[in-house]
Coordinates of C-alpha atoms in Angstrom, one line a residue:
M1387 CA 12.9 30.5 4.5
N1388 CA 16.4 32.0 5.9
R1389 CA 14.9 30.2 9.1
F1390 CA 14.4 27.0 7.6
V1391 CA 17.8 26.7 6.0
F1392 CA 19.6 28.1 9.1
V1393 CA 18.0 25.0 11.0
V1394 CA 18.4 22.8 8.7
L1395 CA 22.3 23.5 7.9
S1396 CA 23.1 23.8 11.8
L1397 CA 22.3 20.7 12.6
V1398 CA 23.5 19.0 9.8
L1399 CA 26.3 20.6 9.9
S1400 CA 26.8 20.3 13.7
A1401 CA 26.1 16.6 13.4
R1402 CA 29.0 16.2 10.9
F1403 CA 31.5 17.9 12.6
A1404 CA 30.5 15.6 16.1
A1405 CA 31.4 12.5 14.1
A1406 CA 34.6 14.1 13.0
D1407 CA 35.4 14.6 16.5
E1408 CA 36.3 18.4 15.2
F1409 CA 33.1 20.2 17.1
P1410 CA 30.8 19.5 20.1
S1411 CA 28.2 17.4 20.0
P1412 CA 25.0 18.3 18.4
P1413 CA 23.1 21.0 20.4
N1414 CA 22.1 19.7 23.7
T1415 CA 19.4 21.2 25.9
E1416 CA 21.0 19.5 29.2
Q1417 CA 23.9 21.9 28.4
G1418 CA 21.9 25.0 28.2
N1419 CA 22.1 25.0 24.4
P1420 CA 18.6 24.8 23.0
S1421 CA 18.2 22.9 20.5
P1422 CA 16.2 24.0 17.3
I1423 CA 14.0 21.0 17.3
A1424 CA 13.4 21.8 21.1
R1425 CA 10.9 23.7 19.9
K1426 CA 7.6 22.7 20.9
E1427 CA 6.3 25.5 19.4
D1428 CA 7.2 24.8 16.2
A1429 CA 6.0 20.9 16.0
D1430 CA 3.3 21.9 14.1
D1431 CA 4.7 23.8 11.3
H1432 CA 3.9 22.9 7.8
N1433 CA 6.7 22.8 6.5
L1434 CA 10.1 22.8 9.0
P1435 CA 9.8 19.1 10.3
L1436 CA 9.9 17.9 6.9
L1437 CA 12.5 20.2 5.5
V1438 CA 15.0 19.4 9.0
W1439 CA 14.4 16.0 8.0
Y1440 CA 15.3 16.3 4.6
G1441 CA 18.4 17.7 5.5
L1442 CA 19.4 15.1 7.9
S1443 CA 18.6 12.3 5.8
S1444 CA 21.5 13.1 3.8
L1445 CA 24.0 12.2 6.4
D1446 CA 26.2 9.2 6.1
N1447 CA 25.3 5.8 7.8
E1448 CA 28.5 6.6 10.2
L1449 CA 26.8 9.8 11.5
V1450 CA 23.3 7.2 12.7
A1451 CA 24.8 7.6 16.0
Q1452 CA 24.3 11.3 16.1
L1453 CA 20.9 11.1 15.1
V1454 CA 19.8 9.3 18.1
E1455 CA 21.0 12.5 19.7
L1456 CA 18.8 14.6 17.9
A1457 CA 16.3 12.4 18.5
R1458 CA 16.5 12.7 22.3
Q1459 CA 16.3 16.7 22.2
C1460 CA 13.6 16.6 19.2
E1461 CA 9.9 17.9 19.8
W1462 CA 8.5 17.4 16.8
P1463 CA 6.8 14.2 16.0
T1464 CA 7.1 13.7 12.5
T1465 CA 10.8 14.4 12.4
R1466 CA 11.1 12.0 15.5
R1467 CA 9.1 9.1 13.8
L1468 CA 11.4 10.2 10.8
I1469 CA 14.9 9.9 12.8
A1470 CA 13.8 6.2 14.5
R1471 CA 12.8 5.2 10.7
R1472 CA 16.5 5.9 10.0
V1473 CA 18.0 4.4 13.0
A1474 CA 15.8 1.3 12.3
E1475 CA 16.8 0.7 9.2
E1476 CA 20.4 0.4 9.8
V1477 CA 20.0 -2.5 12.7
E1478 CA 21.8 -5.1 10.9
T1479 CA 25.2 -3.1 10.4
Q1480 CA 24.6 -0.5 13.3
P1481 CA 22.7 -2.6 15.8
V1482 CA 23.8 -0.8 19.1
E1483 CA 22.3 2.5 17.8
L1484 CA 19.1 1.4 18.0
S1485 CA 19.5 0.3 21.5
W1486 CA 20.6 3.7 22.1
L1487 CA 17.3 4.7 20.9
L1488 CA 14.8 2.5 23.1
R1489 CA 17.1 3.2 26.4
K1490 CA 16.4 6.9 25.7
A1491 CA 12.8 6.1 24.5
S1492 CA 12.1 4.2 27.7
T1493 CA 12.2 7.1 30.1
R1494 CA 10.0 9.4 27.9
S1495 CA 6.5 10.5 26.9
I1496 CA 3.7 7.9 25.4
E1497 CA 4.0 10.5 22.5
F1498 CA 8.1 9.8 22.4
Q1499 CA 8.0 6.2 22.8
S1500 CA 4.9 6.0 20.2
D1501 CA 6.7 8.1 17.1
V1502 CA 9.9 5.8 17.7
L1503 CA 7.6 2.5 17.7
D1504 CA 6.1 4.1 14.5
G1505 CA 9.7 4.8 13.1
M1506 CA 10.8 1.4 13.7
S1507 CA 7.4 -0.4 12.4
E1508 CA 7.7 1.7 9.2
A1509 CA 11.3 1.0 8.5
F1510 CA 10.8 -3.2 9.0
V1511 CA 7.7 -3.4 6.8
G1512 CA 8.2 -6.3 4.2
W1513 CA 11.5 -7.8 6.6
R1514 CA 10.7 -11.6 7.2
K1515 CA 13.1 -11.3 10.1
V1516 CA 14.5 -8.6 12.6
S1517 CA 17.0 -9.9 15.5
Q1518 CA 15.6 -8.5 18.8
P1519 CA 17.6 -5.2 19.9
S1520 CA 19.3 -6.2 23.2
A1521 CA 17.1 -3.1 24.7
W1522 CA 14.0 -4.3 23.5
E1523 CA 13.0 -6.1 26.4
A1524 CA 13.5 -3.1 28.9
F1525 CA 12.0 -0.7 26.8
L1526 CA 8.7 -3.5 26.3
S1527 CA 8.1 -3.5 29.8
R1528 CA 7.5 0.1 30.5
I1529 CA 5.6 0.0 27.3
M1530 CA 3.3 -2.5 28.8
E1531 CA 2.9 -0.4 31.6
S1532 CA 1.1 1.6 29.6
D1533 CA -2.8 1.9 29.7
D1534 CA -2.6 3.0 26.2
E1535 CA -3.8 0.2 24.1
K1536 CA -2.6 1.7 20.9
L1537 CA 1.0 1.7 22.1
R1538 CA 0.6 -1.6 23.7
E1539 CA -0.7 -3.2 20.5
K1540 CA 2.4 -1.5 18.4
A1541 CA 4.9 -3.5 20.7
R1542 CA 3.6 -6.4 20.3
G1543 CA 3.8 -6.3 16.7
L1544 CA 7.3 -5.6 16.8
S1545 CA 7.9 -8.1 19.5
A1546 CA 6.1 -10.6 16.9
L1547 CA 8.9 -9.7 14.1
F1548 CA 11.5 -10.2 17.0
G1549 CA 10.2 -14.2 17.3
D1550 CA 8.5 -13.3 20.6
G1551 CA 6.4 -16.3 21.1
R1552 CA 4.4 -14.7 23.7
A1553 CA 3.5 -12.1 22.0
L1554 CA 3.0 -14.6 19.0
D1555 CA 0.3 -16.4 21.1
E1556 CA -1.6 -12.9 22.2
L1557 CA -1.9 -12.0 18.5
K1558 CA -3.2 -15.7 17.7
K1559 CA -5.9 -15.3 20.7
V1560 CA -7.0 -11.8 19.2
A1561 CA -7.1 -12.4 15.9
L1562 CA -9.6 -15.9 16.9
D1563 CA -11.4 -14.0 19.4
K1564 CA -14.6 -13.3 17.4
E1565 CA -15.9 -10.7 20.2
A1566 CA -13.0 -8.6 19.9
D1567 CA -12.8 -5.4 17.6
L1568 CA -12.6 -6.6 13.9
A1569 CA -10.3 -4.0 13.2
A1570 CA -7.9 -5.2 16.2
R1571 CA -8.5 -8.7 14.7
K1572 CA -7.1 -7.6 11.4
T1573 CA -4.5 -5.7 12.5
A1574 CA -3.5 -9.1 14.8
L1575 CA -3.9 -11.6 11.7
Q1576 CA -1.8 -9.2 9.3
T1577 CA 1.0 -8.5 12.5
L1578 CA 1.2 -12.6 12.3
I1579 CA 1.5 -12.9 8.6
D1580 CA 4.1 -10.1 8.3
A1581 CA 6.2 -12.0 11.2
R1582 CA 5.6 -15.1 9.3
A1583 CA 4.3 -16.8 12.4
P1584 CA 3.8 -20.9 12.7
G1585 CA 0.9 -21.7 11.7
V1586 CA -0.4 -18.9 10.0
R1587 CA -1.3 -20.3 6.9
E1588 CA -4.0 -22.9 8.9
L1589 CA -4.9 -19.2 11.1
C1590 CA -5.7 -17.5 7.7
A1591 CA -7.5 -20.4 6.2
E1592 CA -10.1 -20.5 9.4
L1593 CA -10.9 -16.9 8.9
L1594 CA -11.6 -16.9 5.3
S1595 CA -15.0 -16.7 6.2
T1596 CA -15.1 -13.8 8.8
R1597 CA -16.0 -10.9 6.7
F1598 CA -13.6 -7.7 7.1
V1599 CA -10.8 -9.7 8.7
N1600 CA -10.9 -12.6 5.6
V1601 CA -9.5 -9.5 3.5
A1602 CA -6.3 -9.8 5.6
A1603 CA -6.2 -13.7 5.9
V1604 CA -6.0 -14.0 2.0
R1605 CA -2.9 -12.3 2.0
G1606 CA -1.4 -14.5 3.8
L1607 CA -2.7 -17.2 1.7
A1608 CA -1.0 -15.5 -1.1
A1609 CA 2.2 -16.7 -0.4
E1610 CA 1.2 -20.4 -0.1
D1611 CA 2.6 -22.4 -3.5
D1612 CA -0.7 -25.0 -3.2
P1613 CA -3.0 -25.2 -6.2
T1614 CA -5.7 -26.7 -4.3
L1615 CA -6.0 -23.4 -2.2
G1616 CA -7.9 -22.0 -6.0
A1617 CA -10.3 -23.5 -5.3
K1618 CA -10.7 -22.6 -1.4
L1619 CA -10.6 -18.9 -2.2
V1620 CA -13.2 -19.2 -4.5
K1621 CA -15.7 -21.0 -2.7
A1622 CA -15.0 -18.1 0.2
Y1623 CA -16.0 -15.2 -2.6
R1624 CA -19.4 -14.3 -1.2
S1625 CA -18.0 -14.1 2.3
F1626 CA -16.0 -11.3 0.9
H1627 CA -17.8 -7.7 1.0
A1628 CA -17.9 -6.2 -2.1
S1629 CA -15.8 -3.6 -1.5
E1630 CA -13.2 -6.4 -0.8
R1631 CA -13.6 -8.9 -3.3
P1632 CA -11.2 -6.8 -5.7
Q1633 CA -7.9 -7.7 -3.2
L1634 CA -9.6 -11.5 -3.6
L1635 CA -9.1 -11.3 -7.2
A1636 CA -6.1 -9.7 -7.0
V1637 CA -4.4 -12.7 -5.7
L1638 CA -6.5 -15.1 -7.6
V1639 CA -4.3 -13.8 -10.7
T1640 CA -1.3 -14.0 -9.4
R1641 CA -1.2 -18.1 -10.0
A1642 CA -1.9 -19.8 -13.2
T1643 CA -3.4 -22.6 -11.3
W1644 CA -5.7 -20.6 -9.4
A1645 CA -6.4 -18.1 -12.6
G1646 CA -7.8 -20.9 -13.9
T1647 CA -10.0 -21.6 -11.1
L1648 CA -11.2 -18.3 -11.1
L1649 CA -12.0 -18.4 -14.7
D1650 CA -14.1 -21.6 -14.7
A1651 CA -16.2 -20.1 -11.8
V1652 CA -16.8 -17.1 -13.9
A1653 CA -17.6 -19.3 -16.8
E1654 CA -20.1 -21.3 -14.5
G1655 CA -21.9 -18.0 -12.8
K1656 CA -20.1 -18.3 -9.4
I1657 CA -18.6 -15.1 -9.8
P1658 CA -20.0 -12.2 -12.1
R1659 CA -18.0 -11.5 -15.2
D1660 CA -18.4 -7.9 -14.9
D1661 CA -16.2 -8.3 -11.1
L1662 CA -13.4 -9.1 -13.2
S1663 CA -11.5 -5.5 -14.2
A1664 CA -9.1 -4.7 -17.3
F1665 CA -6.3 -5.0 -14.3
H1666 CA -7.1 -8.8 -13.8
A1667 CA -7.4 -9.3 -17.2
R1668 CA -4.3 -8.0 -18.4
Q1669 CA -2.6 -10.2 -15.2
I1670 CA -3.7 -13.3 -16.3
R1671 CA -2.0 -12.8 -19.7
N1672 CA 0.8 -11.8 -17.8
L1673 CA 1.0 -14.8 -16.8
E1674 CA 1.9 -15.9 -20.3
N1675 CA -0.2 -19.4 -20.1
K1676 CA -1.2 -20.1 -24.0
E1677 CA -4.0 -22.1 -22.4
L1678 CA -5.3 -19.4 -19.7
T1679 CA -5.3 -17.0 -22.6
A1680 CA -7.4 -18.4 -24.5
Q1681 CA -10.0 -19.5 -21.7
L1682 CA -9.8 -15.8 -20.5
S1683 CA -10.8 -14.7 -23.9
R1684 CA -13.9 -17.0 -24.5
V1685 CA -15.3 -16.1 -20.8
W1686 CA -14.7 -12.5 -20.2
G1687 CA -13.6 -11.0 -23.3
E1688 CA -10.3 -10.5 -25.8
L1689 CA -8.2 -7.8 -25.1
R1690 CA -7.5 -6.0 -28.1
D1691 CA -4.9 -3.5 -27.3
S1692 CA -3.0 -2.8 -30.4
P1693 CA -3.4 0.9 -32.1
E1694 CA -5.6 0.0 -34.9
D1695 CA -8.1 -1.8 -32.8
K1696 CA -7.8 1.4 -30.3
L1697 CA -7.9 3.5 -32.6
Q1698 CA -11.5 1.7 -34.3
L1699 CA -12.8 1.5 -30.3
I1700 CA -12.4 5.3 -29.8
A1701 CA -14.5 6.1 -33.2
K1702 CA -16.8 3.9 -32.5
L1703 CA -17.6 5.2 -29.3
K1704 CA -17.1 8.9 -30.0
A1705 CA -20.3 8.0 -33.1
E1706 CA -22.1 6.1 -30.2
L1707 CA -21.4 8.9 -27.3
T1708 CA -23.5 11.9 -28.9
P1709 CA -24.7 15.0 -27.0
D1710 CA -28.0 13.3 -27.4
T1711 CA -27.2 10.0 -26.3
L1712 CA -25.3 11.6 -22.8
A1713 CA -28.0 13.8 -22.0
R1714 CA -30.4 11.1 -21.8
A1715 CA -27.6 9.2 -19.7
D1716 CA -28.1 8.1 -15.6
T1717 CA -25.1 10.2 -14.1
R1718 CA -26.3 8.7 -10.8
R1719 CA -25.8 5.5 -12.2
G1720 CA -22.5 6.5 -14.0
R1721 CA -21.3 7.9 -10.7
A1722 CA -21.4 4.0 -9.1
V1723 CA -20.2 2.4 -12.3
F1724 CA -16.8 4.6 -11.5
V1725 CA -16.8 3.4 -7.7
K1726 CA -16.7 0.1 -9.0
T1727 CA -14.5 0.4 -12.1
C1728 CA -12.1 3.6 -11.3
S1729 CA -12.4 4.9 -7.5
A1730 CA -9.8 2.5 -6.6
C1731 CA -7.1 5.0 -8.3
H1732 CA -8.5 8.0 -9.0
T1733 CA -10.2 10.8 -7.0
L1734 CA -13.1 13.0 -8.4
Y1735 CA -14.6 15.2 -6.4
G1736 CA -12.3 14.4 -3.3
E1737 CA -13.5 11.2 -3.0
G1738 CA -11.3 7.7 -4.2
G1739 CA -8.0 6.6 -4.2
R1740 CA -5.0 8.6 -5.1
R1741 CA -2.8 5.8 -7.1
G1742 CA -3.7 7.5 -10.4
P1743 CA -3.9 11.5 -11.2
D1744 CA -6.8 13.1 -9.6
L1745 CA -9.6 13.7 -12.3
T1746 CA -11.7 17.0 -10.6
G1747 CA -9.1 19.4 -12.4
A1748 CA -9.0 17.4 -15.7
Q1749 CA -10.1 18.3 -19.0
R1750 CA -13.3 16.0 -18.6
H1751 CA -15.9 18.1 -20.6
N1752 CA -13.7 17.2 -23.8
I1753 CA -15.2 13.8 -25.2
D1754 CA -11.7 13.2 -27.6
Y1755 CA -9.5 13.6 -24.2
L1756 CA -11.7 11.1 -22.3
L1757 CA -11.9 8.5 -25.2
E1758 CA -8.1 8.9 -25.5
N1759 CA -7.1 8.4 -22.0
I1760 CA -9.7 5.4 -21.3
V1761 CA -9.1 3.6 -24.1
D1762 CA -5.7 4.0 -24.6
P1763 CA -4.2 4.9 -20.9
S1764 CA -0.7 3.9 -21.9
A1765 CA -0.4 6.5 -24.9
V1766 CA 1.2 8.8 -22.8
V1767 CA 2.6 7.6 -19.4
T1768 CA 5.0 9.5 -16.9
A1769 CA 8.0 7.0 -15.7
D1770 CA 6.0 7.3 -12.5
F1771 CA 3.0 5.1 -13.5
R1772 CA 4.9 3.0 -15.6
V1773 CA 3.8 -0.8 -14.2
T1774 CA 6.8 -2.9 -13.7
I1775 CA 6.4 -7.1 -13.4
L1776 CA 7.5 -9.2 -10.7
E1777 CA 8.2 -12.7 -10.8
L1778 CA 9.2 -14.2 -7.1
A1779 CA 10.2 -16.9 -5.7
D1780 CA 7.3 -18.0 -4.6
G1781 CA 5.7 -18.6 -8.2
R1782 CA 4.0 -15.6 -8.0
V1783 CA 3.9 -12.9 -10.5
L1784 CA 2.7 -9.3 -9.5
T1785 CA 2.0 -6.2 -11.6
G1786 CA 1.8 -2.5 -10.4
V1787 CA 4.2 0.5 -10.1
I1788 CA 7.2 0.7 -8.4
T1789 CA 6.9 3.5 -5.6
A1790 CA 10.1 3.6 -3.2
R1791 CA 12.8 1.0 -3.1
N1792 CA 15.9 0.7 -0.7
E1793 CA 18.5 -1.9 -0.3
K1794 CA 16.0 -4.3 1.6
T1795 CA 12.9 -3.8 0.0
V1796 CA 10.9 -2.4 -3.0
T1797 CA 7.2 -1.2 -2.6
L1798 CA 4.6 -2.0 -5.2
I1799 CA 1.5 -0.7 -5.4
T1800 CA -1.7 -2.4 -7.5
P1801 CA -5.3 -1.2 -7.9
T1802 CA -6.0 -2.5 -5.0
D1803 CA -3.3 -3.0 -2.8
T1804 CA 0.7 -1.9 -1.8
L1805 CA 2.9 -4.7 -1.3
T1806 CA 6.6 -4.2 0.2
I1807 CA 8.7 -7.4 -1.1
E1808 CA 11.8 -8.1 0.3
R1809 CA 14.5 -8.4 -3.0
L1810 CA 15.9 -11.7 -2.0
D1811 CA 12.2 -12.8 -3.0
I1812 CA 12.3 -11.6 -6.9
D1813 CA 13.5 -13.6 -9.4
I1814 CA 12.8 -11.6 -12.3
Q1815 CA 12.0 -7.7 -12.4
Q1816 CA 10.7 -6.4 -15.6
Q1817 CA 9.4 -3.0 -16.9
S1818 CA 7.0 -2.3 -19.1
K1819 CA 5.8 1.0 -20.8
Q1820 CA 2.0 0.2 -20.1
S1821 CA 0.3 2.7 -17.4
L1822 CA -1.1 0.9 -14.4
M1823 CA -4.6 1.7 -15.6
A1824 CA -5.3 -1.5 -17.8
D1825 CA -6.1 -1.4 -21.3
G1826 CA -9.8 -2.7 -22.0
L1827 CA -11.3 -1.0 -19.1
L1828 CA -14.8 -0.7 -20.3
Q1829 CA -14.7 -4.3 -22.0
P1830 CA -17.1 -5.7 -19.4
L1831 CA -19.6 -3.1 -19.8
S1832 CA -23.0 -2.7 -20.9
A1833 CA -23.7 0.2 -23.5
E1834 CA -25.8 1.6 -21.1
Q1835 CA -23.0 1.5 -18.2
V1836 CA -20.3 3.2 -20.8
R1837 CA -22.6 5.9 -21.7
D1838 CA -23.7 6.5 -17.7
L1839 CA -20.2 6.7 -16.8
F1840 CA -19.1 9.0 -19.7
A1841 CA -21.9 11.0 -18.9
Y1842 CA -21.1 11.4 -15.1
L1843 CA -17.1 12.2 -15.8
M1844 CA -18.4 15.2 -17.8
T1845 CA -20.7 16.5 -14.7
R1846 CA -19.6 20.1 -13.3
A1847 CA -20.6 19.1 -9.8
Q1848 CA -20.8 16.0 -7.7
V1849 CA -24.4 13.9 -7.9
P1850 CA -25.8 11.3 -5.3
L1851 CA -25.4 7.5 -5.9
P1852 CA -28.4 5.8 -6.9
D1853 CA -30.7 4.0 -4.6
L1854 CA -30.0 0.4 -5.6
S1855 CA -32.5 -0.8 -2.6
K1856 CA -35.4 0.5 -5.2

């Protein structure tokens, strides 16, 4: 660790002194004074690139110019990308520094250019508009000479954010090209949505029936305050792959008019009742519409989340889930229930999402532990997993956990998505004591599904998924 500390201190202090004109600029490889971050052999070190970045990230904003010089010397991709992100984040107050970085990157390797593009893309997530850096056109021309399509794709995305009409037209062609790779079409559409390109609403509506691309299309339509869109989204439900339908449902429950249309479809059997999760139900209730809450109770069920209700349910389930009952369970079907109900947020046996805690090492073999955490997930919840409710200027209500924030944006995670939102778009922000995991998780499940789920959670080794084709 002594070497790590030395490297960090030498870089941070040299940058500070250079800015104050007290000492020469940061170690310069061109002057025969090699910088520690110019050592390629340390690029794959598990700790050093991030440790150095943590030290550099403490530099004041007025020292951003020194970061550009360090980026020029840097042979560590991770540190280089993070430096580029920091320089890009300050573009509104220090635009010259980003152009300096782009000029230096123009003459460097594809790997260097890719790291700079990645850093810029990360910095601008959630931004409505970014002024094009003065050095961008020259840098872009070098990128477009490359044979690396992924590199060109990254550059086109940023050009679209800068308002380049040519880039927007190219992306529209890719998004509509039925012969193009689905991932490329989806990326192109998402870039157009992020750039708020002209005509993007019509484009998203046209692609609602295109499986795997439509999940991006519905995100593009989410910000449209149009009551008639709810019916169009519900109609497109079967066009979505089963794994992506929760993301469509998550959009439908952000507005009262759309949520009402969704509940009508559930009541009519057009959308299965058990596709609606406890999170969706809680989100509908967070809309604070009495008629909608009553409709939810009739169609889906009542969210019984008082302390007394929870204690009664825990006692009832403990009496039902006896060792004999669990012994008759089908753990393979229990795994299928877990995949549908829990795996978006939780990992078990190395598979699943990471929005919530990993369950593999938890006290899963203790029925009391499972009952308390599933029936009453908000009883003990750390600040990291407490829910925030956001009311946006466009009329949406979003529920999730804020995982990052800066002067420009906040990042909100939900069970189905990660959203970066400009602070200017937030009207009201309300902190909740609830967990991201909603009460009522077991509400849509049958008694057999509950039994199978608990039996699977208590297994000591992974089991195969059931063959549902039989």
